[in-house]
Coordinates of C-alpha atoms in Angstrom, one line a residue:
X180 CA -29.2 64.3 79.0
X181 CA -28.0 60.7 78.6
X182 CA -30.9 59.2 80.9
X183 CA -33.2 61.4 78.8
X184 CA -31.6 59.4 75.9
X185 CA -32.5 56.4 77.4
X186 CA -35.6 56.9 78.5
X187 CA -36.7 58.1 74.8
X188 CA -35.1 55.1 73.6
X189 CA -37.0 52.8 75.9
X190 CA -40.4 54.6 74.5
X191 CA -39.6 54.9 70.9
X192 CA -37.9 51.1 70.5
X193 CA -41.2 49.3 71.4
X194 CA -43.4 51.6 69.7
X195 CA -41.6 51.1 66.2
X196 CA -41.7 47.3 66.8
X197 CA -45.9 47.7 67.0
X198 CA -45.8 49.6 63.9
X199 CA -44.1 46.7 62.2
X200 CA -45.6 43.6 63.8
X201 CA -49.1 45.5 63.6
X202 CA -50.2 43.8 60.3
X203 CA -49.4 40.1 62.1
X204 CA -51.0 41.8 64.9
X205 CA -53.9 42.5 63.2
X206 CA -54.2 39.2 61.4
X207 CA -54.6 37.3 64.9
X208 CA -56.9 39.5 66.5
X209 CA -59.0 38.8 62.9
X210 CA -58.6 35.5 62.8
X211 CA -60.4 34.9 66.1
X212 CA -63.5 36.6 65.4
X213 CA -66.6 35.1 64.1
X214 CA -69.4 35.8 62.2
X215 CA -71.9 33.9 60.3
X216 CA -70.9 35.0 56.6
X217 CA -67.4 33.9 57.2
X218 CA -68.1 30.9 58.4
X219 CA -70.5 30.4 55.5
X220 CA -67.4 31.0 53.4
X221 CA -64.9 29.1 54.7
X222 CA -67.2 26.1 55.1
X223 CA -68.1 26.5 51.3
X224 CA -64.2 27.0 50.7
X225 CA -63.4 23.5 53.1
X226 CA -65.7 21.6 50.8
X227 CA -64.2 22.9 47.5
X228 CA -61.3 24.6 47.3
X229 CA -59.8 24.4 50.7
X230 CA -58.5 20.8 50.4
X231 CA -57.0 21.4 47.2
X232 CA -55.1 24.7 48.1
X233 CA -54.0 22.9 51.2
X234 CA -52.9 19.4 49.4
X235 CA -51.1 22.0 46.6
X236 CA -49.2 24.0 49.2
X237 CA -48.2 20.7 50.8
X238 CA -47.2 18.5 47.4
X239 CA -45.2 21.8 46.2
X240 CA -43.6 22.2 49.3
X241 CA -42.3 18.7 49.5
X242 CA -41.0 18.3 45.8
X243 CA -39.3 21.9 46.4
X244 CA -38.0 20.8 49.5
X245 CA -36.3 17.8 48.0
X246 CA -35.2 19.5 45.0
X247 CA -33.4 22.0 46.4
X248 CA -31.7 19.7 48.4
X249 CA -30.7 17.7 45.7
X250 CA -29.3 20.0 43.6
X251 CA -28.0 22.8 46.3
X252 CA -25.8 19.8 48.5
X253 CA -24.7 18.1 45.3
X254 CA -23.4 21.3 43.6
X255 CA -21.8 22.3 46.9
X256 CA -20.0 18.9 47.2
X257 CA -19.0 18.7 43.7
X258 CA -17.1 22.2 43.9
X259 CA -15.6 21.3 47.3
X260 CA -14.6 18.1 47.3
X261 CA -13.5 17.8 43.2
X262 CA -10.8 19.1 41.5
X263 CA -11.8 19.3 37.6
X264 CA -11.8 22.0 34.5
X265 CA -14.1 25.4 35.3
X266 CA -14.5 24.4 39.1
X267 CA -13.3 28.2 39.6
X268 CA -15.8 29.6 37.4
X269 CA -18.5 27.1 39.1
X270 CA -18.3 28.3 42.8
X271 CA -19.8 31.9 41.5
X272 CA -22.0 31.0 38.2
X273 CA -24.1 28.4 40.4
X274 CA -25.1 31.7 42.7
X275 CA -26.3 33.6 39.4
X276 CA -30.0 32.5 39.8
X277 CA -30.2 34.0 42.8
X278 CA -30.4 37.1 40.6
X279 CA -33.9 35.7 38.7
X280 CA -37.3 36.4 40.4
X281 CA -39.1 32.6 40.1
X282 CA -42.0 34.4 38.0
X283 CA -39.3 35.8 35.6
X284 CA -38.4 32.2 35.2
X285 CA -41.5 31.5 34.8
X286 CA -42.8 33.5 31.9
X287 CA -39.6 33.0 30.0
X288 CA -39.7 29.2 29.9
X289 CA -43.8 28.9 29.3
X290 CA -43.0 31.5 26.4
X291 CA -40.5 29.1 24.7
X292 CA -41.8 25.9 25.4
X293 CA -45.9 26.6 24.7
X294 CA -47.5 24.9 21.7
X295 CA -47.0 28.2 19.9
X296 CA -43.5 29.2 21.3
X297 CA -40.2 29.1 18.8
X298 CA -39.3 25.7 19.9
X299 CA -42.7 23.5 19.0
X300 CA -43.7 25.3 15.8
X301 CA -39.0 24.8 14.5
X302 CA -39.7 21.0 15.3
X303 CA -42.9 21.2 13.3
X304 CA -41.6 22.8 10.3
X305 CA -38.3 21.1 9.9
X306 CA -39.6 17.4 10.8
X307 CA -43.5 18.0 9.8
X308 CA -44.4 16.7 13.3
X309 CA -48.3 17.5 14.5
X310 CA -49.2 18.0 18.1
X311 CA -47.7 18.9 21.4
X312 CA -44.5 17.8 21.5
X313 CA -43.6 18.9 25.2
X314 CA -46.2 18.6 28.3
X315 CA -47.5 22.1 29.5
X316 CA -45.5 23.9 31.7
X317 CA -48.0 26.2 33.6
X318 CA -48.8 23.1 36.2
X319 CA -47.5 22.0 39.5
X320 CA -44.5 20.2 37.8
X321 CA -43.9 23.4 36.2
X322 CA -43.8 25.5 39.4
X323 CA -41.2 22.7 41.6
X324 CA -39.2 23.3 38.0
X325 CA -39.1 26.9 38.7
X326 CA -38.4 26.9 42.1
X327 CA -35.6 24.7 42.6
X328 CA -33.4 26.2 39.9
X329 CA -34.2 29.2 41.3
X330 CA -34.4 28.5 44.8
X331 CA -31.2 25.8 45.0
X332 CA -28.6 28.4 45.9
X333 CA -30.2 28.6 49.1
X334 CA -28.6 25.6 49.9
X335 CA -25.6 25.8 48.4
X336 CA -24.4 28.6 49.2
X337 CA -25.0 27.3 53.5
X338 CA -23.7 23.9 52.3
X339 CA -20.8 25.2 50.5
X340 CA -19.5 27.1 53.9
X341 CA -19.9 23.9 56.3
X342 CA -18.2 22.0 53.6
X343 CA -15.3 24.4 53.2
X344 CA -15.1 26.1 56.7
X345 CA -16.5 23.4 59.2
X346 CA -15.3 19.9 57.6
X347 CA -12.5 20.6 56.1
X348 CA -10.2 19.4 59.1
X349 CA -12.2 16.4 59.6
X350 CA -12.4 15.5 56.0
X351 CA -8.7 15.4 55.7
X352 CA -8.1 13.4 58.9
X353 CA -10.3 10.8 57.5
X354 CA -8.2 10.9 54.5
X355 CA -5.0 10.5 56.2
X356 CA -6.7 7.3 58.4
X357 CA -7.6 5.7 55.1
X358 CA -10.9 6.4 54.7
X359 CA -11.8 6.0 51.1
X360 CA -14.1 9.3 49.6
X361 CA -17.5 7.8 49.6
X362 CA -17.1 7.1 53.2
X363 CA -16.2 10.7 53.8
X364 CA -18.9 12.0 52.0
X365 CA -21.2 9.9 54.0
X366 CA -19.9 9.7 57.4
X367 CA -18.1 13.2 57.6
X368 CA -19.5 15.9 55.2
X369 CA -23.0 14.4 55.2
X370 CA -23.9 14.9 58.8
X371 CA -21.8 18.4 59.2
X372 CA -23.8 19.8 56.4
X373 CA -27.3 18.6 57.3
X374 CA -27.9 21.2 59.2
X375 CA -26.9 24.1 56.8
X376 CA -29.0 22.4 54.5
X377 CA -32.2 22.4 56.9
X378 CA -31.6 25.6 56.8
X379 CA -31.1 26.7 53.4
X380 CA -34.3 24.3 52.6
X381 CA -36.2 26.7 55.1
X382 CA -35.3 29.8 53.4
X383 CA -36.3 27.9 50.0
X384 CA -39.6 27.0 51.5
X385 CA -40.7 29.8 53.0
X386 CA -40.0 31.7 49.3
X387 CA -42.0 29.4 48.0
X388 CA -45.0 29.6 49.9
X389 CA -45.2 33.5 49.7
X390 CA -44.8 33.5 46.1
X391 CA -47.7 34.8 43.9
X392 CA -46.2 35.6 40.9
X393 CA -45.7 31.9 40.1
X394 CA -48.8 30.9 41.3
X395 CA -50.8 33.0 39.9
X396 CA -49.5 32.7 36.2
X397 CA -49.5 28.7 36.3
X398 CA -53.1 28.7 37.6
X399 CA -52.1 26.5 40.9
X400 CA -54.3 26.5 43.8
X401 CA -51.9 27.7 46.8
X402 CA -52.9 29.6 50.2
X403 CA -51.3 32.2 48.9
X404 CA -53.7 32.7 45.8
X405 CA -56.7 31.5 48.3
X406 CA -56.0 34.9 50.1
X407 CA -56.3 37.1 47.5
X408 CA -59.6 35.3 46.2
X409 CA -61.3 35.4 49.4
X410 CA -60.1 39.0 49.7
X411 CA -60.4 40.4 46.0
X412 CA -63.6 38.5 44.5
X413 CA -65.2 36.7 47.8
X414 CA -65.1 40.1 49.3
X415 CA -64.6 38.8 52.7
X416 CA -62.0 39.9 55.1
X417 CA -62.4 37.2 58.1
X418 CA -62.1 34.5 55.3
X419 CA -58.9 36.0 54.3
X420 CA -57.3 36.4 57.6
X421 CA -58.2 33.0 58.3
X422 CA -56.2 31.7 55.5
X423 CA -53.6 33.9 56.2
X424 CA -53.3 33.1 59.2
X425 CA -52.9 29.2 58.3
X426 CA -50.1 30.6 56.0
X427 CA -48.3 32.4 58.3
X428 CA -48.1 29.3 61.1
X429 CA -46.3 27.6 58.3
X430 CA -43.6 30.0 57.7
X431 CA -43.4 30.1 61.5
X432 CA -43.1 26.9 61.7
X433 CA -40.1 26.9 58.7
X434 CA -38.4 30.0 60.3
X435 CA -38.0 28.1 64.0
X436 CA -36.6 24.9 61.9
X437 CA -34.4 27.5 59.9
X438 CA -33.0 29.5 63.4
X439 CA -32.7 26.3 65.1
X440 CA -30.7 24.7 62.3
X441 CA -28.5 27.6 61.9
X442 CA -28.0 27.7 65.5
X443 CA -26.3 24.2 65.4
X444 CA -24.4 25.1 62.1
X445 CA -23.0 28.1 64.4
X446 CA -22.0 25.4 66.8
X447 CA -20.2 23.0 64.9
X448 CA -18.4 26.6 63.3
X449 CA -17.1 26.9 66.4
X450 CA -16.2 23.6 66.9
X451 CA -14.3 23.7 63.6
X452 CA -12.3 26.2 63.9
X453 CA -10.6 25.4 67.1
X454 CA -9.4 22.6 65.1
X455 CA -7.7 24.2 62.8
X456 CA -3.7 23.5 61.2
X457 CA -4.3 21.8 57.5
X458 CA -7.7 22.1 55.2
X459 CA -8.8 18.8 53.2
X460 CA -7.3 18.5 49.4
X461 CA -9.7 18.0 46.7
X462 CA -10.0 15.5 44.6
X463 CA -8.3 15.9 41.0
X464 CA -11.2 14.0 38.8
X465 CA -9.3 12.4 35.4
X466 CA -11.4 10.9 32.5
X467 CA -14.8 11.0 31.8
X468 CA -15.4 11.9 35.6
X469 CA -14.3 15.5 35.1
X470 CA -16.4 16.1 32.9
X471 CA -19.6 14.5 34.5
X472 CA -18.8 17.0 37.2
X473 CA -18.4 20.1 35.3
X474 CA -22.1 19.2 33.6
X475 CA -23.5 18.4 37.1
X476 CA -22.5 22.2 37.8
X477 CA -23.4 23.9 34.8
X478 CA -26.7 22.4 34.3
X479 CA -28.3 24.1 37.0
X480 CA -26.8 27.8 35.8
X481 CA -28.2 27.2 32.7
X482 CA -31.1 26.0 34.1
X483 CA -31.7 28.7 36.4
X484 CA -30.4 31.6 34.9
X485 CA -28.4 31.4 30.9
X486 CA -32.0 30.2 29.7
X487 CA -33.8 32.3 30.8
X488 CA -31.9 35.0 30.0
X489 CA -31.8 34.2 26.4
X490 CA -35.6 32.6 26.3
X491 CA -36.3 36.7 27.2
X492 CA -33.7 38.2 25.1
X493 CA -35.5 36.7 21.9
X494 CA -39.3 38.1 22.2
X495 CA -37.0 41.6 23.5
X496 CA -35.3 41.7 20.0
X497 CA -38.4 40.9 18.5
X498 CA -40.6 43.7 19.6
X499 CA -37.7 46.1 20.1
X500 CA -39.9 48.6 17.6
X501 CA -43.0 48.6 19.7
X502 CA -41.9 48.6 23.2
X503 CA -43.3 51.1 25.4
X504 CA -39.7 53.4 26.2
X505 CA -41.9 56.5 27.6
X506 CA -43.7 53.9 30.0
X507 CA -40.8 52.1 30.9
X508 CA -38.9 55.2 32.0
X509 CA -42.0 56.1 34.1
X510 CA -42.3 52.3 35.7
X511 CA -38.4 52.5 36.6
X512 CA -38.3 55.7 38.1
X513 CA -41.6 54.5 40.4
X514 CA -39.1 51.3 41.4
X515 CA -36.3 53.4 41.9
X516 CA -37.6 55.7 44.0
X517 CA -40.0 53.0 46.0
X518 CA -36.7 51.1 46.7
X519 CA -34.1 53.7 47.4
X520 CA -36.7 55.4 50.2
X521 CA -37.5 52.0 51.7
X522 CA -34.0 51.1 52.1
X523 CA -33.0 54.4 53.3
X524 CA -35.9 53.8 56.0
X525 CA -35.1 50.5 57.2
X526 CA -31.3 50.9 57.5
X527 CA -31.8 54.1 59.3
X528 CA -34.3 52.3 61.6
X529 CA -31.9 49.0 62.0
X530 CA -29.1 50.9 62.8
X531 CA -30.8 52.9 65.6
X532 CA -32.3 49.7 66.7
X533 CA -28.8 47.8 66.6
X534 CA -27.1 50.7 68.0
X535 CA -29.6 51.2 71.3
X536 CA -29.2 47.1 71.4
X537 CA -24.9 47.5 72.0
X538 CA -26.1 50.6 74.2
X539 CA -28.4 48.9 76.1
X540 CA -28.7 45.0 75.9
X541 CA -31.0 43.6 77.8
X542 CA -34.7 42.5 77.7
X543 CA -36.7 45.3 75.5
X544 CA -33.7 45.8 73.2
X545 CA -33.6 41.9 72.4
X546 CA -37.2 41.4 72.1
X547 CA -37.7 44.7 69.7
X548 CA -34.5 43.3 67.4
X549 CA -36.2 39.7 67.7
X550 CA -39.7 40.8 66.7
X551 CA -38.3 43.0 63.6
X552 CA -36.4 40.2 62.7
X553 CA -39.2 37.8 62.4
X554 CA -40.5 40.3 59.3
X555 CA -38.7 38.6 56.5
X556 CA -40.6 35.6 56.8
X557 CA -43.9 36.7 56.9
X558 CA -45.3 36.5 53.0
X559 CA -46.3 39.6 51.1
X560 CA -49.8 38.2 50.7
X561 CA -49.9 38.4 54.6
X562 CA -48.3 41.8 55.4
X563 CA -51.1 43.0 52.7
X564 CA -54.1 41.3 54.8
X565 CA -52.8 42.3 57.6
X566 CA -52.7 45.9 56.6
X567 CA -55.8 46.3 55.1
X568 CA -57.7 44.9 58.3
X569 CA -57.0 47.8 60.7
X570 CA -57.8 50.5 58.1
X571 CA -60.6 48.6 57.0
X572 CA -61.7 49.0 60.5
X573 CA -60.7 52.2 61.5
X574 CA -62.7 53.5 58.2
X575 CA -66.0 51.6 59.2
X576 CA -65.8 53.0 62.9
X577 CA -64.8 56.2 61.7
X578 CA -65.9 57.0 57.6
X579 CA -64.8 60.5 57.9
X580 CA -60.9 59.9 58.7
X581 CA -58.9 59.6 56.0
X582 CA -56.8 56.8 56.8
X583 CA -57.5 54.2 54.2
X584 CA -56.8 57.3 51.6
X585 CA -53.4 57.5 53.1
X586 CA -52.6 54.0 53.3
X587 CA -54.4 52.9 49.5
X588 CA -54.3 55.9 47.6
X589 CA -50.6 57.2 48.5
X590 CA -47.1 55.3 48.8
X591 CA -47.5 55.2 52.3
X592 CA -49.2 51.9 52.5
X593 CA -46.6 50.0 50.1
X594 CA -43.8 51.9 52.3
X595 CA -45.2 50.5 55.3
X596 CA -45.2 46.7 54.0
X597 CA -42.1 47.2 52.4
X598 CA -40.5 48.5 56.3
X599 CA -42.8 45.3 57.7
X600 CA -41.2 42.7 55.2
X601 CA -37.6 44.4 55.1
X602 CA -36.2 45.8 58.2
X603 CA -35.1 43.0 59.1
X604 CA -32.6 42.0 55.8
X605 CA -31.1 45.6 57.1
X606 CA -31.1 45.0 60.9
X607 CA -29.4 41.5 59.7
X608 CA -26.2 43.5 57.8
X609 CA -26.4 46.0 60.7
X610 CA -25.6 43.6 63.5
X611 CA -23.5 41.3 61.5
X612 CA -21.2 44.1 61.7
X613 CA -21.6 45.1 64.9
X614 CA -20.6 41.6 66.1
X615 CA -17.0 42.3 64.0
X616 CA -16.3 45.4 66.6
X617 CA -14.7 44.2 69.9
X618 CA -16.9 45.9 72.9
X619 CA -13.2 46.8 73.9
X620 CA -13.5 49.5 71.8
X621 CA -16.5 51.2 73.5
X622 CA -14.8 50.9 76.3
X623 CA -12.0 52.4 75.1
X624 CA -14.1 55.3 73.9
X625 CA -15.6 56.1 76.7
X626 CA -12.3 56.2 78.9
X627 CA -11.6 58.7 76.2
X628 CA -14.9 60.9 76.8
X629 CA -16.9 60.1 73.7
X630 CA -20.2 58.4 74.4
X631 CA -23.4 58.2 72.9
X632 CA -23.9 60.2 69.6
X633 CA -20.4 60.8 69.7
X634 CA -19.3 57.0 70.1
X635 CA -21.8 56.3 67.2
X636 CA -20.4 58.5 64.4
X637 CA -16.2 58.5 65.8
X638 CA -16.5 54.8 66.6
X639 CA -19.0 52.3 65.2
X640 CA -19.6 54.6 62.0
X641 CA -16.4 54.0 59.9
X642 CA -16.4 50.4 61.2
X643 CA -20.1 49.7 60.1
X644 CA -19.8 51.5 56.1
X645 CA -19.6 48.0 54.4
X646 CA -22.5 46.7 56.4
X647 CA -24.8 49.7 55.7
X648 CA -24.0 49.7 52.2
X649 CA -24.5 45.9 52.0
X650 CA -27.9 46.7 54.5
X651 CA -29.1 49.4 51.9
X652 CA -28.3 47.5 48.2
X653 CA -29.9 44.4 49.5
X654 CA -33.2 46.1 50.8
X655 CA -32.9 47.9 47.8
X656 CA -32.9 44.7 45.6
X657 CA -35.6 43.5 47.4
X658 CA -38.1 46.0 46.9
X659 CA -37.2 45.8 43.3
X660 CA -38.0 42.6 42.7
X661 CA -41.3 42.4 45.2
X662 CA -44.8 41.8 43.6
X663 CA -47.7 40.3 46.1
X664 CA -47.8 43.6 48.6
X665 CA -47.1 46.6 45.7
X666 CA -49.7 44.3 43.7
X667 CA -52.2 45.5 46.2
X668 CA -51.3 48.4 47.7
X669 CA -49.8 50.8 45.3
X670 CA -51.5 54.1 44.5
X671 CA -53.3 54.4 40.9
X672 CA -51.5 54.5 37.8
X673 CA -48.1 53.7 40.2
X674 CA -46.9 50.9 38.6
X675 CA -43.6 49.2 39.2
X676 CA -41.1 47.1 36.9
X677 CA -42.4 44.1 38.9
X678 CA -45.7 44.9 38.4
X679 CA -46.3 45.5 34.7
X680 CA -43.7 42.6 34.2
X681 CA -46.5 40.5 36.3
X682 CA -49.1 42.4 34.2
X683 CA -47.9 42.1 31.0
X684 CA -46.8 38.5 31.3
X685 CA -50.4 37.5 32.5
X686 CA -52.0 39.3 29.0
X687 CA -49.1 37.2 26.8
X688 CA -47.3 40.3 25.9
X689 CA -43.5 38.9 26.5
X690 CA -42.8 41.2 24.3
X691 CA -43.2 44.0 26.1
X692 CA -42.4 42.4 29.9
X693 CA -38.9 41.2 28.6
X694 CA -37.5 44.8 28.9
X695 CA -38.4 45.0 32.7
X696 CA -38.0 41.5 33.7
X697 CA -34.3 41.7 32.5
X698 CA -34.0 45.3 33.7
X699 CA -34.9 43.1 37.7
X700 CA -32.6 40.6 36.6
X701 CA -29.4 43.1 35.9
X702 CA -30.5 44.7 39.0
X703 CA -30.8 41.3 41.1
X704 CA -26.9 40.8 40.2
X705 CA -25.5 43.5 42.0
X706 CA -25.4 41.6 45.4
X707 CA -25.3 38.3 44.0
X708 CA -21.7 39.6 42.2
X709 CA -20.8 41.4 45.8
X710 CA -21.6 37.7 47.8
X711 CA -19.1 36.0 45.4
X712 CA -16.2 38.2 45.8
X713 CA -16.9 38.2 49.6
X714 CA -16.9 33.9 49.2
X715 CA -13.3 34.6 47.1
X716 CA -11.7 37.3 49.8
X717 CA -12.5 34.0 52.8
X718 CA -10.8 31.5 50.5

């Protein structure tokens, strides 16, 4: 029975993994065909528009990247290194905007700050003033804005833990040799944290180039909005996989520098804690300095998160009387039950995978986890491309099956990208709890007689409960808040909270978005509130 077990496992392991890597599958087989009307495309789309969504992508990327640094390694020095009023109350606020989507962000500052927002039109009345008083937001300016006090935390939250965990020691020995604080900073904490902030600048960039939502509203030219033009009006698929395909060896290229950076953090964690016995003091900040450090913390929370809050709570209050409560019952219950199925799905399916992987580890296990793992990173705009290619050519081989019906016209399709894209934020809780339980304890089991099945539920079960709780919220969160691939794929008249929020924003009705844009914002602060208490319990 148990080698029947395992050879069942053997089958069914690598045959989920196609089902989830199809779509990137898919997209490379496409991308190396050829035909005359997609090259008549792409070489119209190289001498207008190609350059410019390829010199946007890159510009973007760059002033994000160095945003996010700025503002994620300075926070995360300030709070570890400084001793001054509300430092407590910093280490958690400066994870709030973690909890705002960027196009959330987006809608609520272009609503206050447009010609015809509140702001402009008090300034004109009280001081009579004519004209724009503020440049427009909806530009590339606009978008690095957005992104880096949304994306920062990224970094500080990976900068934070090598400042606290991995350089503590060291910081205090340079103390104790004499070493004044901006030598510490530069020579000790600088270098230990650079690669946790690689990383977190990874994870910030590879958000950023699968956005749409931004994108879209703020009319900028990225790959990701060239995809869904080639797709949606150009009406060609080759064109679209080609693009995608450009898109997607980017994030490849982001996710190896973000593995390979984490893979030295892990080292010098290692390092670091062998080294234990005393953890460096902070500095107590007196004067003017305390408070220069309690703005430098607070302005990015209000930045990212208190503005926008209150930027959305105004048009809310405004058009409480008219706002769509029958409709926004229906939208929630969609997202509700799109994202309690989907994380249901992919926890089951990561903790069967991480379970056969403690089983059996060895070659097939380790390449299955590895390929679902690589899911997170591939953009929404790609997972939908890549989808829509096999039906698409399943349904011109065959026009009687039903397949595209199944995969457009039912949930099954936006299921499907949400298992592709989110799998592997489940498998990633799974096996980060799996690495807490000593193998000693399987091998205690089985002296015992309890194996298989019976090792999974009197064993790993009551050790893994936090971890599949944490696996299921945050997949849960995710699919709340995604809008590229339900954009696409969901059935008619399915709408989401992330959708009509998307929809209504584009038609100017804040009004009537506010409700579920802060409805994805409450829900976005369950796991960021559950991270912060975890940060508190390691203190």
């Amino acid at each position: 029975m148990v080698r029947t077990g395992f050879r069942w496992t053997s089958l069914l392991l690598p045959l989920c993994a196609l089902v989830l890597v199809l779509p990137v599958l898919a997209l490379a087989l496409t991308s190396l065909q050829w035909d005359a009307q997609a090259a008549d495309v792409l070489r119209q789309m190289a001498q207008t528009v190609l350059p410019e969504y390829a010199a946007t992508s890159l510009w973007l990327s760059v002033a994000v990247a160095i945003g996010v640094a700025v503002v994620g390694m300075g926070t995360a020095c300030v709070v570890t290194q400084f001793e001054f009023p509300g430092r407590r109350v910093a280490e958690w606020a400066l994870l709030l905007p973690l909890a705002m989507p960027a196009y959330v962000v987006a809608y609520a500052y272009t609503d206050f700050l447009q010609f015809s927002g509140p702001l402009q039109t008090l300034l004109r009345e009280t001081f009579g003033l004519r004209g724009r008083m503020f440049p427009e937001v909806r530009n590339l300016g606009g978008a690095v804005w957005v992104f880096t006090f949304t994306l920062y935390p990224y970094v500080y939250l990976l900068a934070r833990t090598a400042l606290t965990e991995h350089a503590s020691q060291l910081m205090e020995a340079a103390r104790l040799l004499g070493a004044p604080l901006s030598r510490r900073l530069r020579e000790v904490a600088l270098p230990l944290a650079r690669p946790a902030v690689a990383a977190g600048v990874a994870l910030a960039l590879m958000e950023t180039l699968a956005d749409f939502g931004v994108a879209s509203y703020f009319g900028i030219q990225t790959f990701t909005a060239g995809i869904y033009k080639a797709w949606l009006v150009m009406d060609n698929r080759l064109a679209a996989a080609q693009l995608a395909t450009l898109l997607l060896a980017s994030v490849g290229v982001l996710l190896w520098l973000e593995r390979h950076s984490q893979r030295r953090l892990r080292f010098a964690s290692g390092r670091g804690q062998r080294s234990g016995g005393f953890e460096a003091r902070p500095v107590h900040l007196q004067g003017a300095a305390r408070w220069v450090a309690w703005g430098a913390c607070s302005v990015p929370v209000l930045t990212g998160f208190v503005l926008p809050v209150l930027f959305m709570l105004r048009p809310l209050m405004e058009g409480w009387e008219t706002l769509p409560i029958g409709a926004y019952g229906q939208w929630a219950l969609n997202s509700l039950l799109l994202a309690l199925v989907s994380a249901m799905l992919a926890t089951a399916l990561a903790f069967w995978l991480a379970f056969a992987q403690r089983r059996q580890p060895g070659m097939v296990t380790r390449g299955v986890a590895q390929l679902v793992g690589l899911g997170y990173a591939v953009p929404g705009a790609v997972v939908v491309v890549g989808l829509l290619l096999p039906v698409g050519g399943i349904q011109r081989v065959a026009p009687q099956a039903s397949v595209g019906y199944w995969v457009t016209a039912t949930v099954l399709g936006v299921l499907w990208a949400y298992m592709v894209r989110f799998t592997a934020v489940a498998l990633q809780s799974v096996q980060s709890g799996y690495a807490r339980i000593s193998p000693a304890l399987d091998d205690s089991a089985r002296m015992l007689g309890s194996s298989g099945v019976g090792l999974l539920r009197q064993v790993h079960w009551p050790l893994l409960r936090g971890s599949t709780a944490a696996a299921i919220l945050l997949v849960f969160v995710d699919v709340m808040k995604e809008l590229p691939a339900t954009l696409v794929l969901r059935p008619f008249n399915w709408d989401t909270l992330a959708v009509v929020t998307y929809q209504l924003a584009r038609d100017e009705r804040l009004g009537e978005a506010a409700l579920p844009a802060l409805t994805l914002v409450a829900v976005g602060l369950i796991p960021v509130i559950m991270l912060s208490r975890t940060l508190q319990r390691r203190r």
